[in-house]
Coordinates of C-alpha atoms in Angstrom, one line a residue:
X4 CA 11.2 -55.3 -66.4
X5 CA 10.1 -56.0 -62.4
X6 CA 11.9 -54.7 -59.8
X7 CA 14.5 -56.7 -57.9
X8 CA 14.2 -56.6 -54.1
X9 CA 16.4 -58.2 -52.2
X10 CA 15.9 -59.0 -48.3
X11 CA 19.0 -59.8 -46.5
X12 CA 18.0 -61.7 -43.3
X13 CA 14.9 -64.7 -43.2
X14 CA 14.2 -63.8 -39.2
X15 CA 11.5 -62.5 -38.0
X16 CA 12.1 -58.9 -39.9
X17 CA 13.3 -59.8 -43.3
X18 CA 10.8 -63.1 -43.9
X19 CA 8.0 -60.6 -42.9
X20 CA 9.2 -58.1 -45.1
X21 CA 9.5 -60.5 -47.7
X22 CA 5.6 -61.9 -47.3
X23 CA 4.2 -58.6 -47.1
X24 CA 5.8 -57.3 -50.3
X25 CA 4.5 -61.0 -52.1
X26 CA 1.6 -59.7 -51.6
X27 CA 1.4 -55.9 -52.3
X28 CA 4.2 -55.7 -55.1
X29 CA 3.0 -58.9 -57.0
X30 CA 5.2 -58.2 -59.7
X31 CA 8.3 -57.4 -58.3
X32 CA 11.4 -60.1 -58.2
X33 CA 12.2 -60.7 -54.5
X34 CA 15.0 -62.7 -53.3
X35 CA 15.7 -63.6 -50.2
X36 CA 19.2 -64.0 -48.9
X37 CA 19.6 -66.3 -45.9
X38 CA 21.7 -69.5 -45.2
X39 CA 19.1 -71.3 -43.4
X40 CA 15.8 -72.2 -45.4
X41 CA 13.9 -71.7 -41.9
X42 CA 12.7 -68.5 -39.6
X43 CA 14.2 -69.2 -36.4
X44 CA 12.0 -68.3 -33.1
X45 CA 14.5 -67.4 -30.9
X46 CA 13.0 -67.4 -27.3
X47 CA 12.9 -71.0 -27.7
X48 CA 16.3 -71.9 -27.8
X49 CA 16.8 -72.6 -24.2
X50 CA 14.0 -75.3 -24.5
X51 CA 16.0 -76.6 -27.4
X52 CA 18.9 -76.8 -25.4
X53 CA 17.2 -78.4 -22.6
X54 CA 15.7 -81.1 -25.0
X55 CA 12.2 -79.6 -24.0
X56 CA 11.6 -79.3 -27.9
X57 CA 12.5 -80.7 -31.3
X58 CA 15.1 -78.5 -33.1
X59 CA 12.3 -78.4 -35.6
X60 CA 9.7 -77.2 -33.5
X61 CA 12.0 -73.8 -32.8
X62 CA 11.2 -73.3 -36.3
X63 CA 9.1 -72.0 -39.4
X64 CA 9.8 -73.3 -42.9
X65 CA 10.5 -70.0 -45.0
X66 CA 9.5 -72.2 -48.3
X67 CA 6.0 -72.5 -46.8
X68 CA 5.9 -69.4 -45.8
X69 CA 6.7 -67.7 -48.9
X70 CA 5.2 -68.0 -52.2
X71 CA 7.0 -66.3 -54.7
X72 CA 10.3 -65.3 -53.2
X73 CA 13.4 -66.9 -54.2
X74 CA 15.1 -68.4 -51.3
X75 CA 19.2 -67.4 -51.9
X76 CA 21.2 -70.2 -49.7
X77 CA 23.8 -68.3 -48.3
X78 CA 25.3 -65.2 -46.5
X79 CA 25.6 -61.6 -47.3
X80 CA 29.5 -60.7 -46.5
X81 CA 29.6 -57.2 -47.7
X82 CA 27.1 -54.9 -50.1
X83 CA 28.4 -52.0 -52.6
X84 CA 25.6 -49.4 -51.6
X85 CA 26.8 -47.4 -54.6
X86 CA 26.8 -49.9 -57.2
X87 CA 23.7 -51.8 -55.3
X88 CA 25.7 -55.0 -55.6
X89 CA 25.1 -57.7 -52.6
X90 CA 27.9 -60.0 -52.0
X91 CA 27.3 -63.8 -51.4
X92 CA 28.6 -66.3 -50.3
X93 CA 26.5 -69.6 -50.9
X94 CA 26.2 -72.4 -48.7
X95 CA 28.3 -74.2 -51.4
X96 CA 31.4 -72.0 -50.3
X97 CA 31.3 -69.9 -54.1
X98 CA 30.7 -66.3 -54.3
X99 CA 28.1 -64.6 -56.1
X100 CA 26.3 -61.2 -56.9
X101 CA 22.9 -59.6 -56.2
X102 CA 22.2 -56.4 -58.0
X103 CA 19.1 -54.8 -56.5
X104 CA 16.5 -52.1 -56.6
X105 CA 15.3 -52.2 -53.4
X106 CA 17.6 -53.2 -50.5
X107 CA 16.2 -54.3 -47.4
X108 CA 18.6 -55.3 -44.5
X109 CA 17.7 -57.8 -41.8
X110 CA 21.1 -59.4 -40.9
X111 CA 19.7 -59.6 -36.7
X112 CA 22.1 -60.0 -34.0
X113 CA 25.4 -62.4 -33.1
X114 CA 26.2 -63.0 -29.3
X115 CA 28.2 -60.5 -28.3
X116 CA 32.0 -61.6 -27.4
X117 CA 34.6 -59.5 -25.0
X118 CA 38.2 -59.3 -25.1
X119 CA 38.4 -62.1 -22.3
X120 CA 41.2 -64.3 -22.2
X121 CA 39.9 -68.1 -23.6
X122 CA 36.3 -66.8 -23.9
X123 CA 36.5 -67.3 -27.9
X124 CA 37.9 -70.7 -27.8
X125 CA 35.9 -72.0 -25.0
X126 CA 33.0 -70.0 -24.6
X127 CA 29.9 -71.5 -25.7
X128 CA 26.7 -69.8 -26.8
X129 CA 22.9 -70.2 -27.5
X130 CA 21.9 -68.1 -30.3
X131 CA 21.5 -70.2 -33.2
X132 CA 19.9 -73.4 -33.8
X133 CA 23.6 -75.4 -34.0
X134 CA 24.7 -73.7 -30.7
X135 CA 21.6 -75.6 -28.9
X136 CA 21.5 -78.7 -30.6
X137 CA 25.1 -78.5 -29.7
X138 CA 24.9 -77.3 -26.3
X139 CA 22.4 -80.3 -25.4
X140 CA 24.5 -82.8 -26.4
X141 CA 27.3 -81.6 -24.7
X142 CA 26.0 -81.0 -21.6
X143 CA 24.4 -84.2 -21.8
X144 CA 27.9 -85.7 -22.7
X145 CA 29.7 -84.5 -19.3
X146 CA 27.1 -86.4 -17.5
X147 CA 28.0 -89.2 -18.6
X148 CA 31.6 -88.9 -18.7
X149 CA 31.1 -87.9 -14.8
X150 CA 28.7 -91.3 -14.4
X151 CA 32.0 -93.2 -15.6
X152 CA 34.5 -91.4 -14.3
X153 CA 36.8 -92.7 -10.8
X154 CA 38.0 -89.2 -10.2
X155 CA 35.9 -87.4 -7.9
X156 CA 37.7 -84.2 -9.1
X157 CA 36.8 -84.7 -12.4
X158 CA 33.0 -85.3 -11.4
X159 CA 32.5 -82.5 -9.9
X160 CA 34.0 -80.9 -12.7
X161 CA 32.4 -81.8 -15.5
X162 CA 28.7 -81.6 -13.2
X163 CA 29.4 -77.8 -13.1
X164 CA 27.9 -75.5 -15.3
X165 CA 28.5 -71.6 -15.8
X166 CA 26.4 -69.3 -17.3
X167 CA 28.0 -65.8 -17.1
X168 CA 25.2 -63.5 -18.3
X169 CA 22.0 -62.8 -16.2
X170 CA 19.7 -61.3 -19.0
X171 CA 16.4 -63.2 -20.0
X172 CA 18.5 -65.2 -22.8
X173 CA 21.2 -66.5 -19.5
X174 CA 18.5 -66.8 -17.0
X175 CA 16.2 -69.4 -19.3
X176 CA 19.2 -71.0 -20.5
X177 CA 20.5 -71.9 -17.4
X178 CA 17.0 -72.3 -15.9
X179 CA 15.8 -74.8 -18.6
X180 CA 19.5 -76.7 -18.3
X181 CA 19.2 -77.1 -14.8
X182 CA 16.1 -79.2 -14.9
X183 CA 16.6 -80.7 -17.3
X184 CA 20.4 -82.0 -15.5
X185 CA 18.8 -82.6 -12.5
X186 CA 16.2 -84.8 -14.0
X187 CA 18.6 -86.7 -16.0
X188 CA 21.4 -87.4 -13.4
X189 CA 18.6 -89.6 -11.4
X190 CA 19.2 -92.2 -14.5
X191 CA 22.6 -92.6 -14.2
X192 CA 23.3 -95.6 -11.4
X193 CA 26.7 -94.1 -10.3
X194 CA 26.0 -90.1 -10.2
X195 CA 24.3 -88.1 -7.3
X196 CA 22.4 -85.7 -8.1
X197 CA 23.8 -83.3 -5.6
X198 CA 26.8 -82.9 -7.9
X199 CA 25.1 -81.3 -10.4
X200 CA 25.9 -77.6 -10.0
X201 CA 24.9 -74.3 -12.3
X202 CA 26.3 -71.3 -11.7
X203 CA 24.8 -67.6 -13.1
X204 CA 27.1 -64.8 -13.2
X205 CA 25.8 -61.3 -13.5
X206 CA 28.2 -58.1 -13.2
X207 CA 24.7 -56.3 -12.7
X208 CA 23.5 -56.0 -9.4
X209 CA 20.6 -57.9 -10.2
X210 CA 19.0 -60.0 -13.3
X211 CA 17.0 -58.7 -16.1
X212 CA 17.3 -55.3 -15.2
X213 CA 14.6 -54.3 -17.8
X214 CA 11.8 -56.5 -16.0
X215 CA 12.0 -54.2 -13.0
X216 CA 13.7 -54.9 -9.4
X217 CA 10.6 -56.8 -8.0
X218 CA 10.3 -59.8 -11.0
X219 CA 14.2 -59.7 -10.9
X220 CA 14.0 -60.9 -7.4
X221 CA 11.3 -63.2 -7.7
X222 CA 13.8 -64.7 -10.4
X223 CA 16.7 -65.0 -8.4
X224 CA 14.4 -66.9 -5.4
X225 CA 13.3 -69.2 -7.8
X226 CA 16.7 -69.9 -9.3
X227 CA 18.3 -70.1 -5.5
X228 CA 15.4 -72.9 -4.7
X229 CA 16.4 -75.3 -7.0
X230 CA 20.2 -74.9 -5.7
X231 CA 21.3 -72.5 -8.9
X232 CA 24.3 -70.7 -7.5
X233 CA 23.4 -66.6 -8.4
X234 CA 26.7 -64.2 -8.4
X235 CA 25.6 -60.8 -9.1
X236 CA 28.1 -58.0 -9.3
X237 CA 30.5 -60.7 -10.4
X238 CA 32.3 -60.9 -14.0
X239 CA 34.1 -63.3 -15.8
X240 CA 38.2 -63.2 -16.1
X241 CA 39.6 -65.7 -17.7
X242 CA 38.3 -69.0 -18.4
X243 CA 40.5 -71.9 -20.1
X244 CA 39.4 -75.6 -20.9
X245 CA 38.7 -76.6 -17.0
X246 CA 37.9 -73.7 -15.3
X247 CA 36.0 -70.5 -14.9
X248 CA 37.9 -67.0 -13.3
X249 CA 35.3 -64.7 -11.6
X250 CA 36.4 -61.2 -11.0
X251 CA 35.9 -61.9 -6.8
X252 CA 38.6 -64.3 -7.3
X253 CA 37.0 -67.8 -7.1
X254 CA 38.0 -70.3 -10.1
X255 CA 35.3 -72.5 -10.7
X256 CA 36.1 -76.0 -12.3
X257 CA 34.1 -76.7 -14.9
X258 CA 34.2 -77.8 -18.6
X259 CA 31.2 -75.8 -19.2
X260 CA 31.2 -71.8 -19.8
X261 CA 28.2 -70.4 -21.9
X262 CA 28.1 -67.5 -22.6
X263 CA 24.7 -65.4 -22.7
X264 CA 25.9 -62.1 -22.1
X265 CA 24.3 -59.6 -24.4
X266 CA 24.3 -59.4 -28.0
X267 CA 25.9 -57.2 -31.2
X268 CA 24.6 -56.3 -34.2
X269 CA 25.3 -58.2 -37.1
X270 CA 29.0 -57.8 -38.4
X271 CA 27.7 -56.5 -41.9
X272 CA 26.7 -53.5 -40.4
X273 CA 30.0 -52.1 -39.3
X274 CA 31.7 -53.3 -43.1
X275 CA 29.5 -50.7 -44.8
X276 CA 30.2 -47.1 -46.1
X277 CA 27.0 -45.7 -44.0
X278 CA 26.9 -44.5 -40.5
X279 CA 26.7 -47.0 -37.6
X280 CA 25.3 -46.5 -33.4
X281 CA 27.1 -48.8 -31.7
X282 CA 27.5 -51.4 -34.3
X283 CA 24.0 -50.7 -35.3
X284 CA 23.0 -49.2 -38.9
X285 CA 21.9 -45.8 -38.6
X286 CA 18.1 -45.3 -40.2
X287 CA 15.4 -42.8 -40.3
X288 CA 12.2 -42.9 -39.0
X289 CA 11.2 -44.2 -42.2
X290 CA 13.5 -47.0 -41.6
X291 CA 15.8 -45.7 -44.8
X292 CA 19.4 -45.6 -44.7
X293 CA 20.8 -41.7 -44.9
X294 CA 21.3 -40.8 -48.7
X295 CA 20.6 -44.2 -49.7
X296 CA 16.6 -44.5 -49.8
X297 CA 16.7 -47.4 -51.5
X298 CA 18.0 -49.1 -48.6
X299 CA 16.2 -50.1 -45.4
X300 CA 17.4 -51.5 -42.0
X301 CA 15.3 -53.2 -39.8
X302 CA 15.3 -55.6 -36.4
X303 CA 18.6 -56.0 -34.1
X304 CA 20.9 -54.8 -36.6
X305 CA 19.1 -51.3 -37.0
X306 CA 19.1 -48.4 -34.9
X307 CA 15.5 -47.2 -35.4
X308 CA 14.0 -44.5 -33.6
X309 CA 11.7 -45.2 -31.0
X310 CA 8.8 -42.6 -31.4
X311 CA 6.8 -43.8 -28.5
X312 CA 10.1 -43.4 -26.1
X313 CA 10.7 -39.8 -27.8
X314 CA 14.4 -38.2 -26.4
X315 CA 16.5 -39.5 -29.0
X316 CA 16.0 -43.2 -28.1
X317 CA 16.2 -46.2 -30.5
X318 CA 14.0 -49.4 -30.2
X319 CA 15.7 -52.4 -28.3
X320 CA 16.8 -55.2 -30.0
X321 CA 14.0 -57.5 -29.5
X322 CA 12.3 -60.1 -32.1
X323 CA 8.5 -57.7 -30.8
X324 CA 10.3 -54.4 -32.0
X325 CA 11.5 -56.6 -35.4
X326 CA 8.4 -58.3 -36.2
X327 CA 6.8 -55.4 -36.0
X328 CA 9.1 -53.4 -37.9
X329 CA 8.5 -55.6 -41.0
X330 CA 5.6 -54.8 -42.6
X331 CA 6.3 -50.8 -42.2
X332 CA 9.7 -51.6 -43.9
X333 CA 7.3 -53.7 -46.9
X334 CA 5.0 -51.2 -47.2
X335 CA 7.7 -48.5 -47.7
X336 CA 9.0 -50.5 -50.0
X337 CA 6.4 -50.7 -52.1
X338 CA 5.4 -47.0 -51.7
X339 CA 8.8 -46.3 -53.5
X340 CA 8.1 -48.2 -55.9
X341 CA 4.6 -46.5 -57.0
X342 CA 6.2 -43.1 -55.7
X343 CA 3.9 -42.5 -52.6
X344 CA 5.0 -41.5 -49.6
X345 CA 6.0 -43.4 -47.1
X346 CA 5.5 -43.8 -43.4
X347 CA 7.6 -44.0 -39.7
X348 CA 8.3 -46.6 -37.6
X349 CA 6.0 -46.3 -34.2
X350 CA 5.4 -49.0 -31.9
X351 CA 5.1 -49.0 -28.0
X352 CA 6.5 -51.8 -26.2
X353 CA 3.8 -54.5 -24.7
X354 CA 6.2 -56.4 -21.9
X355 CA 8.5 -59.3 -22.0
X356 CA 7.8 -63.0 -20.5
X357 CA 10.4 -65.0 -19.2
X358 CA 10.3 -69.2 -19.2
X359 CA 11.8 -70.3 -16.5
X360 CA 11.2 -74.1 -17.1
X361 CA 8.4 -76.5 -15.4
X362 CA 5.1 -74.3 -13.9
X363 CA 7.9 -71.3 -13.7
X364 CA 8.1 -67.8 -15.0
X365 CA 8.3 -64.1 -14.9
X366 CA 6.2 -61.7 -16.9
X367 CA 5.3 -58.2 -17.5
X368 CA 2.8 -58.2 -20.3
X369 CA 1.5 -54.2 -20.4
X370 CA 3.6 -53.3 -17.4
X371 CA 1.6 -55.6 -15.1
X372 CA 4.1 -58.0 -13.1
X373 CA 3.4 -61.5 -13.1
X374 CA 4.6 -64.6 -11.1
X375 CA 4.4 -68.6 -11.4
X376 CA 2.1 -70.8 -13.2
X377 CA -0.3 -67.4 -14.3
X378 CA 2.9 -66.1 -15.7
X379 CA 3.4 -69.3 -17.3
X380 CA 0.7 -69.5 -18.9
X381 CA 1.0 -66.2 -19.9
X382 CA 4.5 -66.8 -21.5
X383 CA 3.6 -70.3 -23.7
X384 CA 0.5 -68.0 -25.2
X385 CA 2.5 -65.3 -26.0
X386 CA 5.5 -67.9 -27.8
X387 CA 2.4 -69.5 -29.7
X388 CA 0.9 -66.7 -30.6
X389 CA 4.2 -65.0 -31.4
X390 CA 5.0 -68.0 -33.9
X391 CA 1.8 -67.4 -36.3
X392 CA 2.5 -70.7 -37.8
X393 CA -0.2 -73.4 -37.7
X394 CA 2.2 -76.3 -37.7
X395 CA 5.1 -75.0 -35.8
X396 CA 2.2 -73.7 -33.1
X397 CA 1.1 -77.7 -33.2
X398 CA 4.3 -79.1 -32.9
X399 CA 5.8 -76.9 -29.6
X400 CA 2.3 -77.7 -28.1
X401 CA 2.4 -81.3 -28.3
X402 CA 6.2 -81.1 -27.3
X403 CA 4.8 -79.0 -24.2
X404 CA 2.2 -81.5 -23.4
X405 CA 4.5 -84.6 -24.1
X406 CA 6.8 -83.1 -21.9
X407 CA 4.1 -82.2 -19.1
X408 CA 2.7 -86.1 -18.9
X409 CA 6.1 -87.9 -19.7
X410 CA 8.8 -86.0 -18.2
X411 CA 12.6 -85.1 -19.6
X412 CA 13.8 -87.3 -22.7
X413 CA 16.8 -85.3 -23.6
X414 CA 19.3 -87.5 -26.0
X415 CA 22.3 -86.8 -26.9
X416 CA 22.4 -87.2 -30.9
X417 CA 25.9 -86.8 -31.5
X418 CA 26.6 -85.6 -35.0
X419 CA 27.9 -82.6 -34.2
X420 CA 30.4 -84.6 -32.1
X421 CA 33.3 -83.2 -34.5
X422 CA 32.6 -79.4 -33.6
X423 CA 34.6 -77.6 -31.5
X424 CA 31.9 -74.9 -30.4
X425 CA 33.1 -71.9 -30.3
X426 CA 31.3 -68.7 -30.9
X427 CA 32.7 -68.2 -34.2
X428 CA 32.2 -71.5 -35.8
X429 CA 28.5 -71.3 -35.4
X430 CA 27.8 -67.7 -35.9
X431 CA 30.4 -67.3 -38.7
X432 CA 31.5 -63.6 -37.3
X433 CA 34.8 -63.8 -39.3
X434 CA 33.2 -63.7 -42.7
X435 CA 32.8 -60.1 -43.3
X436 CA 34.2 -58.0 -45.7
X437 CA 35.3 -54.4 -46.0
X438 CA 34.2 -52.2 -48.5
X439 CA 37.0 -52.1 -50.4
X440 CA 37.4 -55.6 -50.1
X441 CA 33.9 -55.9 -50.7
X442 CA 34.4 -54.2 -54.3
X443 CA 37.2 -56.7 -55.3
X444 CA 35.6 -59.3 -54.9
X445 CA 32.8 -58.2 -56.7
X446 CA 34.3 -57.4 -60.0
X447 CA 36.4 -60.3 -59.4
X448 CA 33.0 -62.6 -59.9

């Protein structure tokens, strides 16, 4: 009989995991647990958001990529590491049970939410697919409220945008959003443009810290040029449904708060019995969970040691350090399954790049600082290359290029009309089980 694998996760660390094992374990039974049958590219949600790209051009079709895997249409809510049970819950809403031999754990990341009065019910994100698709048409939909609206009060309210964190994910959200609003409020006869107003608030005393104080700066001039209001060493208070608190005191009117800042490790990390960092699960260099070596954590939702850093540091949560991760997880997987011996985690960071929208961004590729259209360049190679999908690469080229010749053509689709937005409906962080919970509702299957 073959042994059963199962991946929890089909990002960038579990659908690797997943391919590499296809193809040294060819006769063990892998299954894949994830609700979405797609691999998300995360850094290009912003573009997304900004109608830049097709929701389907953010993405890479798992069935394509895998062969023999079976795709599991749901979400892992809580695993019985003794009994190697995983517990699902399907996309039809019905529970049911994974036993496995080989547990490898890929949950990612979910935005990360603060005890701040009306952030859950009207704080909006951009971390999954929904959220942008989401976030586009609602932005788009204050526009043209404002374009028909008498109220000059409620104009300018509903042309002002806030984006509290000042990170790479806040800074090319609100970056992407604001051309993409500035562009679009030309078309509509009874708006000026000049209304239009984004906001980013950062309680650091600059933006993306780990790019250095020099591309931070460049950042920030480039935001400021194109009228981007920048609030460092500010926080966010309180926001309710038409306006934005900042700790310095001002309340911003607005029916637009998204939040960007940071994120946390997957809930299903913190409902195990096995030791947590931080929220993240606790692994060896190996990438094996402590007295469970049949068990593996990888990507945002794993606190990994980072041998290049040395000191006791873990690797960041970032899709390079995840995708990366993958095929040492595979291949240690497989090595306990012919009894050799497996190997660490070692990787040294290469740089981040930053999209900042149009011939703009920020980059640090090898710890060389970059600036405008050569960093631009240097950012859409790395996302293509990043991808290593033929069609998806085709399809975010041509949007590119499309986009280059023809200009904005952000629509607002409107079936997600219905939704409310919040954090939680879209990133389902109140699903979780304990693991005594976790156990009843096992046997109870």
């Amino acid at each position: 009989m073959s042994e059963r694998i199962v991946v929890v996760g089909g990002g960038f660390a579990g659908s690797g995991v997943a391919r590499r094992v296809e193809r040294f374990a060819p006769d063990a039974d892998i299954r894949l647990v994830c609700p979405d049958d797609y691999m998300l590219y995360l850094p290009l949600l912003p573009q997304v958001a900004a109608g830049l790209l097709p929701a389907p051009a953010a993405v890479v079709s798992l069935s394509r990529r895998l062969r023999r895997t079976v795709l599991v249409p749901g979400r892992a809510t809580g695993i019985d590491l003794d009994a190697r049970r995983v517990l699902v819950r399907s996309i039809t809403g019905n529970p049911e049970v994974l036993g496995y031999d080989r547990l490898v754990l890929a949950p990612g990341s979910v935005t990360k939410v603060m005890d701040i009065p009306g952030l859950r019910e009207y704080g909006r994100g951009c971390k999954t697919l929904a959220e942008a698709a989401y976030l586009r048409d609602h932005v788009l939909g204050q526009l043209e409220v404002a374009n028909t609206s008498d109220d000059p009060d409620e104009r300018a309210q509903r042309c002002r945008f806030v984006v509290v964190g000042g990170g790479y994910a806040g800074v090319e959200t609100a970056a992407n959003l604001q051309l993409m609003t500035t562009a679009l409020a030309r078309r509509f006869p009874r708006l000026d443009p000049g209304l239009v107003q984004w906001h980013v608030v950062q309680h650091h005393d600059g933006l993306m810290p780990g790019l250095g104080d020099r591309l931070g700066e460049d950042t920030r001039r480039v935001l400021e040029s194109r009228g981007i209001h920048v609030d460092l060493e500010t926080s966010l208070t309180a926001v309710d449904d038409g306006s934005a608190t900042l700790s310095d005191g001002r309340r911003l009117p607005t029916q637009t708060l998204i939040w960007t800042a940071g994120v946390s490790p997957s809930p299903l990390m913190s409902h195990l019995d096995a030791a947590t960092d931080h929220g993240r699960l606790v692994v060896e260099a190996d990438l094996s969970v402590p007295g469970h070596p049949e068990v593996l954590a990888i990507g945002d939702a794993a606190a990994v040691p980072d041998l290049a850093t040395g000191g006791g540091a873990v690797c960041p949560p970032t899709a390079q350090h995840a995708s990366r991760q993958a095929p040492v997880a595979a291949d240690n997987v497989v090595a306990g399954l012919t009894g050799q011996p497996t190997r660490p985690y070692r990787h040294r960071d290469l740089g981040m790049v930053v999209d900042l929208g149009g011939t703009d961004a920020v980059a640090k590729p090898f710890g060389v600082d970059l600036t405008g259209t050569v960093a631009a360049g240097v950012t859409r190679a790395y996302h293509l290359w990043a991808m290593r999908a033929p069609a998806a690469m085709a399809r975010v080229a041509s949007a590119w290029t499309l986009g280059a010749l023809h200009g904005t053509s952000a629509v607002r689709l409107g079936f997600l009309t219905g939704a409310s937005g919040r954090l939680a409906e879209f990133e389902h962080t109140d699903d979780y089980l304990d693991p005594e919970a976790t156990r009843a509702a096992i046997a109870a299957v």
